[in-house]
Structure formats: C-alpha cells, structure tokens
C-alpha cells in the first residue's frame, strides 16, 4: 500500500513509515523537526505552524496523482 507521510513538525528519522512504498515529504523550515516521539509539545512553539502551512501543496497533490495513475496501469 503506498503511503505519503507529511513530516511538518515530526522527524522522519523518528516517525517514518516502514513500508517499501513510502514517500516522505519533509518541511524545509529551520525550526523543523521540533517534535519527537514521546516528547511532543502539541503546539507550535513559534506560534506559526509554518512547517505545515508552507508545504508545497502542488508537490503533495502531484505525488498523490502519480500514485493513483500508476495504480490504474
């Protein structure tokens, strides 16, 4: 099963999917990652949520479309 994992505040080294069909999208913000397993602050310490808000939605939707179209073939 294909998985797209969006790592805004999370660390891909700490909370990544284990499957072979996994794609990880990571934030480019300097404050990311800021959460780790068992040490989550549950809110943005800067108050901006930029690691999620500034993700490239076109990149995410293009990845989803490419996975869905490859399944049709």
Tab-separated table of C-alpha atoms in Angstrom:
chain	number	residue	atom	x	y	z
A	1	UNK	CA	0.000	0.000	0.000
A	2	UNK	CA	1.533	3.351	-0.989
A	3	UNK	CA	1.961	5.855	1.833
A	4	UNK	CA	2.711	9.563	1.641
A	5	UNK	CA	3.923	10.768	5.010
A	6	UNK	CA	3.968	14.512	5.600
A	7	UNK	CA	6.598	15.436	8.157
A	8	UNK	CA	5.910	19.007	9.233
A	9	UNK	CA	6.943	19.130	12.871
A	10	UNK	CA	7.870	15.447	13.023
A	11	UNK	CA	11.278	13.926	12.366
A	12	UNK	CA	11.433	11.392	9.532
A	13	UNK	CA	14.294	9.706	11.398
A	14	UNK	CA	11.992	9.214	14.361
A	15	UNK	CA	8.491	8.730	12.939
A	16	UNK	CA	8.766	7.459	9.369
A	17	UNK	CA	6.596	4.830	7.697
A	18	UNK	CA	8.310	1.460	7.359
A	19	UNK	CA	6.783	0.204	4.106
A	20	UNK	CA	8.640	-0.081	0.826
A	21	UNK	CA	6.097	2.092	-0.990
A	22	UNK	CA	6.596	5.116	1.261
A	23	UNK	CA	7.205	8.681	0.182
A	24	UNK	CA	8.247	11.206	2.818
A	25	UNK	CA	7.647	14.927	2.401
A	26	UNK	CA	9.643	16.994	4.878
A	27	UNK	CA	9.378	20.631	5.836
A	28	UNK	CA	12.202	22.968	4.836
A	29	UNK	CA	11.623	25.285	7.790
A	30	UNK	CA	14.661	25.801	10.036
A	31	UNK	CA	12.592	25.010	13.132
A	32	UNK	CA	11.573	21.592	11.786
A	33	UNK	CA	11.630	18.999	13.163
A	34	UNK	CA	10.561	20.164	16.581
A	35	UNK	CA	8.639	17.120	17.816
A	36	UNK	CA	9.904	13.674	18.609
A	37	UNK	CA	8.187	10.517	19.802
A	38	UNK	CA	7.146	10.832	23.451
A	39	UNK	CA	8.372	14.448	23.604
A	40	UNK	CA	5.680	16.250	21.596
A	41	UNK	CA	4.779	19.762	22.707
A	42	UNK	CA	1.360	19.515	20.938
A	43	UNK	CA	1.584	23.048	19.589
A	44	UNK	CA	3.965	25.186	17.586
A	45	UNK	CA	6.475	26.808	19.915
A	46	UNK	CA	6.774	29.735	17.463
A	47	UNK	CA	3.023	30.074	17.011
A	48	UNK	CA	3.259	29.994	13.198
A	49	UNK	CA	2.747	26.342	12.167
A	50	UNK	CA	4.891	27.213	9.129
A	51	UNK	CA	6.203	23.669	8.799
A	52	UNK	CA	2.698	22.639	7.711
A	53	UNK	CA	1.338	25.897	6.300
A	54	UNK	CA	4.261	26.382	3.889
A	55	UNK	CA	4.297	22.855	2.471
A	56	UNK	CA	4.076	22.800	-1.314
A	57	UNK	CA	0.509	21.632	-1.966
A	58	UNK	CA	1.271	21.112	-5.652
A	59	UNK	CA	4.040	18.692	-4.724
A	60	UNK	CA	1.691	16.759	-2.431
A	61	UNK	CA	-1.157	16.611	-4.955
A	62	UNK	CA	1.218	15.663	-7.790
A	63	UNK	CA	2.573	12.778	-5.713
A	64	UNK	CA	-0.945	11.588	-4.955
A	65	UNK	CA	-1.923	11.830	-8.611
A	66	UNK	CA	1.178	9.937	-9.732
A	67	UNK	CA	0.463	7.128	-7.260
A	68	UNK	CA	-3.174	6.915	-8.304
A	69	UNK	CA	-2.362	6.957	-12.017
A	70	UNK	CA	0.321	4.259	-11.627
A	71	UNK	CA	-2.243	2.011	-9.955
A	72	UNK	CA	-4.541	2.271	-12.984
A	73	UNK	CA	-1.899	0.892	-15.356
